Amino acid sequence: MGDGKKTIYFENKTGKLDGVIRFLEDIKDKVGYINLNCTVEGKEIEVNLSGPDDLQALAIERLKALAEKHLEPSKP
């Protein structure tokens, strides 16, 4: 297993700052097992991951679920 870096991008499709804040808070609470750095510019959120590949894969799945929860518009 290698140690590497990956970057994943998300878009705040709700347009609400509150969703971004909740997304970032959940990342802090639920993805503490890998080194990551988040940058927010407008509606774009860039997450840089570094660490073992298996933990990166786990983190990416968790990040996608959190993004769907906080950054996607609610479905009726």
PDB file of N, CA and C in Angstrom:
ATOM      1  N   MET A   1       0.843  -1.182   0.000  1.00  0.00           N
ATOM      2  CA  MET A   1       0.000   0.000   0.000  1.00  0.00           C
ATOM      3  C   MET A   1       0.877   1.230   0.000  1.00  0.00           C
ATOM      4  N   GLY A   2       0.466   2.208  -0.772  1.00  0.00           N
ATOM      5  CA  GLY A   2       1.275   3.407  -0.863  1.00  0.00           C
ATOM      6  C   GLY A   2       0.680   4.570  -0.108  1.00  0.00           C
ATOM      7  N   ASP A   3       1.549   5.497   0.127  1.00  0.00           N
ATOM      8  CA  ASP A   3       1.118   6.781   0.674  1.00  0.00           C
ATOM      9  C   ASP A   3       1.117   7.752  -0.484  1.00  0.00           C
ATOM     10  N   GLY A   4       0.045   8.457  -0.651  1.00  0.00           N
ATOM     11  CA  GLY A   4      -0.033   9.382  -1.757  1.00  0.00           C
ATOM     12  C   GLY A   4      -0.913  10.553  -1.414  1.00  0.00           C
ATOM     13  N   LYS A   5      -1.165  11.337  -2.446  1.00  0.00           N
ATOM     14  CA  LYS A   5      -2.036  12.497  -2.284  1.00  0.00           C
ATOM     15  C   LYS A   5      -3.116  12.434  -3.351  1.00  0.00           C
ATOM     16  N   LYS A   6      -4.302  12.835  -2.965  1.00  0.00           N
ATOM     17  CA  LYS A   6      -5.426  12.918  -3.897  1.00  0.00           C
ATOM     18  C   LYS A   6      -6.167  14.205  -3.621  1.00  0.00           C
ATOM     19  N   THR A   7      -6.778  14.726  -4.657  1.00  0.00           N
ATOM     20  CA  THR A   7      -7.613  15.913  -4.531  1.00  0.00           C
ATOM     21  C   THR A   7      -8.995  15.566  -5.058  1.00  0.00           C
ATOM     22  N   ILE A   8     -10.004  15.957  -4.309  1.00  0.00           N
ATOM     23  CA  ILE A   8     -11.389  15.733  -4.714  1.00  0.00           C
ATOM     24  C   ILE A   8     -12.117  17.070  -4.606  1.00  0.00           C
ATOM     25  N   TYR A   9     -13.008  17.315  -5.546  1.00  0.00           N
ATOM     26  CA  TYR A   9     -13.724  18.588  -5.608  1.00  0.00           C
ATOM     27  C   TYR A   9     -15.216  18.366  -5.406  1.00  0.00           C
ATOM     28  N   PHE A  10     -15.832  19.321  -4.729  1.00  0.00           N
ATOM     29  CA  PHE A  10     -17.275  19.307  -4.517  1.00  0.00           C
ATOM     30  C   PHE A  10     -17.828  20.676  -4.866  1.00  0.00           C
ATOM     31  N   GLU A  11     -19.102  20.704  -5.230  1.00  0.00           N
ATOM     32  CA  GLU A  11     -19.781  21.965  -5.517  1.00  0.00           C
ATOM     33  C   GLU A  11     -20.963  22.107  -4.570  1.00  0.00           C
ATOM     34  N   ASN A  12     -21.086  23.293  -3.985  1.00  0.00           N
ATOM     35  CA  ASN A  12     -22.217  23.588  -3.112  1.00  0.00           C
ATOM     36  C   ASN A  12     -23.409  23.946  -3.995  1.00  0.00           C
ATOM     37  N   LYS A  13     -24.207  22.956  -4.325  1.00  0.00           N
ATOM     38  CA  LYS A  13     -25.334  23.162  -5.232  1.00  0.00           C
ATOM     39  C   LYS A  13     -26.519  23.835  -4.555  1.00  0.00           C
ATOM     40  N   THR A  14     -26.504  23.899  -3.218  1.00  0.00           N
ATOM     41  CA  THR A  14     -27.586  24.587  -2.519  1.00  0.00           C
ATOM     42  C   THR A  14     -27.374  26.093  -2.547  1.00  0.00           C
ATOM     43  N   GLY A  15     -26.124  26.527  -2.679  1.00  0.00           N
ATOM     44  CA  GLY A  15     -25.821  27.955  -2.654  1.00  0.00           C
ATOM     45  C   GLY A  15     -25.862  28.558  -1.261  1.00  0.00           C
ATOM     46  N   LYS A  16     -26.040  27.718  -0.242  1.00  0.00           N
ATOM     47  CA  LYS A  16     -26.162  28.217   1.132  1.00  0.00           C
ATOM     48  C   LYS A  16     -24.857  27.992   1.893  1.00  0.00           C
ATOM     49  N   LEU A  17     -24.412  29.026   2.572  1.00  0.00           N
ATOM     50  CA  LEU A  17     -23.196  28.944   3.369  1.00  0.00           C
ATOM     51  C   LEU A  17     -23.350  27.945   4.510  1.00  0.00           C
ATOM     52  N   ASP A  18     -24.550  27.856   5.069  1.00  0.00           N
ATOM     53  CA  ASP A  18     -24.805  26.951   6.186  1.00  0.00           C
ATOM     54  C   ASP A  18     -24.464  25.502   5.826  1.00  0.00           C
ATOM     55  N   GLY A  19     -24.777  25.098   4.606  1.00  0.00           N
ATOM     56  CA  GLY A  19     -24.465  23.739   4.167  1.00  0.00           C
ATOM     57  C   GLY A  19     -22.965  23.484   4.121  1.00  0.00           C
ATOM     58  N   VAL A  20     -22.214  24.486   3.670  1.00  0.00           N
ATOM     59  CA  VAL A  20     -20.754  24.359   3.618  1.00  0.00           C
ATOM     60  C   VAL A  20     -20.191  24.227   5.031  1.00  0.00           C
ATOM     61  N   ILE A  21     -20.690  25.049   5.936  1.00  0.00           N
ATOM     62  CA  ILE A  21     -20.216  25.001   7.322  1.00  0.00           C
ATOM     63  C   ILE A  21     -20.504  23.636   7.938  1.00  0.00           C
ATOM     64  N   ARG A  22     -21.695  23.119   7.737  1.00  0.00           N
ATOM     65  CA  ARG A  22     -22.038  21.789   8.277  1.00  0.00           C
ATOM     66  C   ARG A  22     -21.179  20.694   7.646  1.00  0.00           C
ATOM     67  N   PHE A  23     -20.940  20.814   6.341  1.00  0.00           N
ATOM     68  CA  PHE A  23     -20.079  19.862   5.635  1.00  0.00           C
ATOM     69  C   PHE A  23     -18.680  19.851   6.258  1.00  0.00           C
ATOM     70  N   LEU A  24     -18.101  21.030   6.457  1.00  0.00           N
ATOM     71  CA  LEU A  24     -16.755  21.125   7.027  1.00  0.00           C
ATOM     72  C   LEU A  24     -16.716  20.630   8.476  1.00  0.00           C
ATOM     73  N   GLU A  25     -17.753  20.943   9.244  1.00  0.00           N
ATOM     74  CA  GLU A  25     -17.808  20.455  10.634  1.00  0.00           C
ATOM     75  C   GLU A  25     -17.892  18.935  10.677  1.00  0.00           C
ATOM     76  N   ASP A  26     -18.694  18.351   9.789  1.00  0.00           N
ATOM     77  CA  ASP A  26     -18.811  16.892   9.750  1.00  0.00           C
ATOM     78  C   ASP A  26     -17.499  16.241   9.309  1.00  0.00           C
ATOM     79  N   ILE A  27     -16.795  16.881   8.377  1.00  0.00           N
ATOM     80  CA  ILE A  27     -15.483  16.359   7.979  1.00  0.00           C
ATOM     81  C   ILE A  27     -14.575  16.295   9.200  1.00  0.00           C
ATOM     82  N   LYS A  28     -14.563  17.376   9.966  1.00  0.00           N
ATOM     83  CA  LYS A  28     -13.712  17.434  11.160  1.00  0.00           C
ATOM     84  C   LYS A  28     -14.084  16.329  12.148  1.00  0.00           C
ATOM     85  N   ASP A  29     -15.379  16.084  12.317  1.00  0.00           N
ATOM     86  CA  ASP A  29     -15.852  15.102  13.292  1.00  0.00           C
ATOM     87  C   ASP A  29     -15.742  13.654  12.811  1.00  0.00           C
ATOM     88  N   LYS A  30     -15.921  13.421  11.503  1.00  0.00           N
ATOM     89  CA  LYS A  30     -16.079  12.050  11.021  1.00  0.00           C
ATOM     90  C   LYS A  30     -14.952  11.538  10.137  1.00  0.00           C
ATOM     91  N   VAL A  31     -14.020  12.401   9.756  1.00  0.00           N
ATOM     92  CA  VAL A  31     -12.921  11.973   8.886  1.00  0.00           C
ATOM     93  C   VAL A  31     -11.594  12.388   9.526  1.00  0.00           C
ATOM     94  N   GLY A  32     -11.401  12.009  10.785  1.00  0.00           N
ATOM     95  CA  GLY A  32     -10.209  12.405  11.514  1.00  0.00           C
ATOM     96  C   GLY A  32      -9.052  11.429  11.393  1.00  0.00           C
ATOM     97  N   TYR A  33      -9.202  10.389  10.586  1.00  0.00           N
ATOM     98  CA  TYR A  33      -8.197   9.333  10.502  1.00  0.00           C
ATOM     99  C   TYR A  33      -7.214   9.523   9.356  1.00  0.00           C
ATOM    100  N   ILE A  34      -7.279  10.677   8.659  1.00  0.00           N
ATOM    101  CA  ILE A  34      -6.391  10.939   7.530  1.00  0.00           C
ATOM    102  C   ILE A  34      -6.081  12.433   7.496  1.00  0.00           C
ATOM    103  N   ASN A  35      -4.930  12.780   6.951  1.00  0.00           N
ATOM    104  CA  ASN A  35      -4.573  14.191   6.814  1.00  0.00           C
ATOM    105  C   ASN A  35      -5.335  14.782   5.640  1.00  0.00           C
ATOM    106  N   LEU A  36      -5.995  15.907   5.894  1.00  0.00           N
ATOM    107  CA  LEU A  36      -6.687  16.573   4.798  1.00  0.00           C
ATOM    108  C   LEU A  36      -6.684  18.075   4.999  1.00  0.00           C
ATOM    109  N   ASN A  37      -6.864  18.765   3.878  1.00  0.00           N
ATOM    110  CA  ASN A  37      -6.900  20.214   3.864  1.00  0.00           C
ATOM    111  C   ASN A  37      -8.054  20.624   2.954  1.00  0.00           C
ATOM    112  N   CYS A  38      -8.891  21.536   3.425  1.00  0.00           N
ATOM    113  CA  CYS A  38     -10.045  21.991   2.646  1.00  0.00           C
ATOM    114  C   CYS A  38      -9.877  23.455   2.276  1.00  0.00           C
ATOM    115  N   THR A  39     -10.239  23.774   1.044  1.00  0.00           N
ATOM    116  CA  THR A  39     -10.238  25.147   0.567  1.00  0.00           C
ATOM    117  C   THR A  39     -11.609  25.430  -0.034  1.00  0.00           C
ATOM    118  N   VAL A  40     -12.205  26.550   0.362  1.00  0.00           N
ATOM    119  CA  VAL A  40     -13.514  26.938  -0.161  1.00  0.00           C
ATOM    120  C   VAL A  40     -13.352  28.233  -0.937  1.00  0.00           C
ATOM    121  N   GLU A  41     -13.816  28.222  -2.190  1.00  0.00           N
ATOM    122  CA  GLU A  41     -13.811  29.414  -3.022  1.00  0.00           C
ATOM    123  C   GLU A  41     -15.146  29.488  -3.744  1.00  0.00           C
ATOM    124  N   GLY A  42     -15.963  30.435  -3.352  1.00  0.00           N
ATOM    125  CA  GLY A  42     -17.293  30.532  -3.937  1.00  0.00           C
ATOM    126  C   GLY A  42     -18.084  29.273  -3.626  1.00  0.00           C
ATOM    127  N   LYS A  43     -18.591  28.616  -4.688  1.00  0.00           N
ATOM    128  CA  LYS A  43     -19.364  27.382  -4.503  1.00  0.00           C
ATOM    129  C   LYS A  43     -18.493  26.131  -4.573  1.00  0.00           C
ATOM    130  N   GLU A  44     -17.206  26.310  -4.851  1.00  0.00           N
ATOM    131  CA  GLU A  44     -16.304  25.175  -5.017  1.00  0.00           C
ATOM    132  C   GLU A  44     -15.572  24.846  -3.719  1.00  0.00           C
ATOM    133  N   ILE A  45     -15.494  23.558  -3.401  1.00  0.00           N
ATOM    134  CA  ILE A  45     -14.775  23.078  -2.224  1.00  0.00           C
ATOM    135  C   ILE A  45     -13.746  22.064  -2.712  1.00  0.00           C
ATOM    136  N   GLU A  46     -12.488  22.332  -2.393  1.00  0.00           N
ATOM    137  CA  GLU A  46     -11.394  21.442  -2.763  1.00  0.00           C
ATOM    138  C   GLU A  46     -10.890  20.757  -1.498  1.00  0.00           C
ATOM    139  N   VAL A  47     -10.800  19.435  -1.545  1.00  0.00           N
ATOM    140  CA  VAL A  47     -10.307  18.671  -0.400  1.00  0.00           C
ATOM    141  C   VAL A  47      -9.072  17.897  -0.850  1.00  0.00           C
ATOM    142  N   ASN A  48      -7.932  18.183  -0.216  1.00  0.00           N
ATOM    143  CA  ASN A  48      -6.682  17.479  -0.487  1.00  0.00           C
ATOM    144  C   ASN A  48      -6.464  16.443   0.603  1.00  0.00           C
ATOM    145  N   LEU A  49      -6.282  15.194   0.191  1.00  0.00           N
ATOM    146  CA  LEU A  49      -6.076  14.086   1.121  1.00  0.00           C
ATOM    147  C   LEU A  49      -4.643  13.588   1.003  1.00  0.00           C
ATOM    148  N   SER A  50      -4.046  13.222   2.118  1.00  0.00           N
ATOM    149  CA  SER A  50      -2.742  12.560   2.074  1.00  0.00           C
ATOM    150  C   SER A  50      -2.700  11.491   3.151  1.00  0.00           C
ATOM    151  N   GLY A  51      -2.133  10.356   2.780  1.00  0.00           N
ATOM    152  CA  GLY A  51      -2.054   9.233   3.698  1.00  0.00           C
ATOM    153  C   GLY A  51      -2.134   7.928   2.936  1.00  0.00           C
ATOM    154  N   PRO A  52      -2.274   6.829   3.646  1.00  0.00           N
ATOM    155  CA  PRO A  52      -2.354   5.516   3.002  1.00  0.00           C
ATOM    156  C   PRO A  52      -3.545   5.428   2.036  1.00  0.00           C
ATOM    157  N   ASP A  53      -3.320   4.735   0.929  1.00  0.00           N
ATOM    158  CA  ASP A  53      -4.345   4.625  -0.111  1.00  0.00           C
ATOM    159  C   ASP A  53      -5.661   4.054   0.406  1.00  0.00           C
ATOM    160  N   ASP A  54      -5.602   3.059   1.297  1.00  0.00           N
ATOM    161  CA  ASP A  54      -6.840   2.458   1.794  1.00  0.00           C
ATOM    162  C   ASP A  54      -7.643   3.454   2.627  1.00  0.00           C
ATOM    163  N   LEU A  55      -6.952   4.283   3.413  1.00  0.00           N
ATOM    164  CA  LEU A  55      -7.660   5.303   4.191  1.00  0.00           C
ATOM    165  C   LEU A  55      -8.190   6.415   3.296  1.00  0.00           C
ATOM    166  N   GLN A  56      -7.457   6.725   2.218  1.00  0.00           N
ATOM    167  CA  GLN A  56      -7.958   7.719   1.266  1.00  0.00           C
ATOM    168  C   GLN A  56      -9.258   7.248   0.631  1.00  0.00           C
ATOM    169  N   ALA A  57      -9.304   5.988   0.236  1.00  0.00           N
ATOM    170  CA  ALA A  57     -10.516   5.441  -0.382  1.00  0.00           C
ATOM    171  C   ALA A  57     -11.692   5.505   0.593  1.00  0.00           C
ATOM    172  N   LEU A  58     -11.446   5.149   1.844  1.00  0.00           N
ATOM    173  CA  LEU A  58     -12.486   5.215   2.870  1.00  0.00           C
ATOM    174  C   LEU A  58     -12.946   6.660   3.075  1.00  0.00           C
ATOM    175  N   ALA A  59     -11.989   7.577   3.142  1.00  0.00           N
ATOM    176  CA  ALA A  59     -12.312   8.991   3.344  1.00  0.00           C
ATOM    177  C   ALA A  59     -13.111   9.548   2.172  1.00  0.00           C
ATOM    178  N   ILE A  60     -12.754   9.170   0.955  1.00  0.00           N
ATOM    179  CA  ILE A  60     -13.469   9.673  -0.225  1.00  0.00           C
ATOM    180  C   ILE A  60     -14.924   9.226  -0.194  1.00  0.00           C
ATOM    181  N   GLU A  61     -15.174   7.980   0.173  1.00  0.00           N
ATOM    182  CA  GLU A  61     -16.561   7.511   0.275  1.00  0.00           C
ATOM    183  C   GLU A  61     -17.326   8.286   1.338  1.00  0.00           C
ATOM    184  N   ARG A  62     -16.695   8.529   2.468  1.00  0.00           N
ATOM    185  CA  ARG A  62     -17.335   9.292   3.548  1.00  0.00           C
ATOM    186  C   ARG A  62     -17.580  10.736   3.101  1.00  0.00           C
ATOM    187  N   LEU A  63     -16.605  11.339   2.421  1.00  0.00           N
ATOM    188  CA  LEU A  63     -16.755  12.719   1.939  1.00  0.00           C
ATOM    189  C   LEU A  63     -17.905  12.831   0.941  1.00  0.00           C
ATOM    190  N   LYS A  64     -18.018  11.867   0.044  1.00  0.00           N
ATOM    191  CA  LYS A  64     -19.109  11.884  -0.938  1.00  0.00           C
ATOM    192  C   LYS A  64     -20.463  11.820  -0.246  1.00  0.00           C
ATOM    193  N   ALA A  65     -20.577  10.983   0.770  1.00  0.00           N
ATOM    194  CA  ALA A  65     -21.839  10.874   1.511  1.00  0.00           C
ATOM    195  C   ALA A  65     -22.158  12.181   2.234  1.00  0.00           C
ATOM    196  N   LEU A  66     -21.148  12.799   2.837  1.00  0.00           N
ATOM    197  CA  LEU A  66     -21.362  14.071   3.534  1.00  0.00           C
ATOM    198  C   LEU A  66     -21.726  15.178   2.548  1.00  0.00           C
ATOM    199  N   ALA A  67     -21.093  15.178   1.386  1.00  0.00           N
ATOM    200  CA  ALA A  67     -21.402  16.187   0.374  1.00  0.00           C
ATOM    201  C   ALA A  67     -22.844  16.041  -0.101  1.00  0.00           C
ATOM    202  N   GLU A  68     -23.276  14.809  -0.311  1.00  0.00           N
ATOM    203  CA  GLU A  68     -24.662  14.577  -0.730  1.00  0.00           C
ATOM    204  C   GLU A  68     -25.631  15.083   0.333  1.00  0.00           C
ATOM    205  N   LYS A  69     -25.272  14.891   1.578  1.00  0.00           N
ATOM    206  CA  LYS A  69     -26.129  15.303   2.694  1.00  0.00           C
ATOM    207  C   LYS A  69     -26.206  16.824   2.823  1.00  0.00           C
ATOM    208  N   HIS A  70     -25.073  17.514   2.684  1.00  0.00           N
ATOM    209  CA  HIS A  70     -25.020  18.943   2.995  1.00  0.00           C
ATOM    210  C   HIS A  70     -24.954  19.881   1.788  1.00  0.00           C
ATOM    211  N   LEU A  71     -24.519  19.388   0.632  1.00  0.00           N
ATOM    212  CA  LEU A  71     -24.269  20.283  -0.497  1.00  0.00           C
ATOM    213  C   LEU A  71     -25.234  20.100  -1.659  1.00  0.00           C
ATOM    214  N   GLU A  72     -26.087  19.092  -1.584  1.00  0.00           N
ATOM    215  CA  GLU A  72     -27.081  18.845  -2.635  1.00  0.00           C
ATOM    216  C   GLU A  72     -28.432  19.400  -2.190  1.00  0.00           C
ATOM    217  N   PRO A  73     -29.209  19.935  -3.128  1.00  0.00           N
ATOM    218  CA  PRO A  73     -30.550  20.408  -2.757  1.00  0.00           C
ATOM    219  C   PRO A  73     -31.403  19.253  -2.228  1.00  0.00           C
ATOM    220  N   SER A  74     -32.277  19.555  -1.306  1.00  0.00           N
ATOM    221  CA  SER A  74     -33.175  18.538  -0.744  1.00  0.00           C
ATOM    222  C   SER A  74     -34.114  18.032  -1.817  1.00  0.00           C
ATOM    223  N   LYS A  75     -34.340  16.732  -1.784  1.00  0.00           N
ATOM    224  CA  LYS A  75     -35.276  16.140  -2.741  1.00  0.00           C
ATOM    225  C   LYS A  75     -36.672  16.170  -2.129  1.00  0.00           C
ATOM    226  N   PRO A  76     -37.667  16.539  -2.937  1.00  0.00           N
ATOM    227  CA  PRO A  76     -39.040  16.627  -2.402  1.00  0.00           C
ATOM    228  C   PRO A  76     -39.612  15.288  -2.011  1.00  0.00           C
TER     229      PRO A  76
END
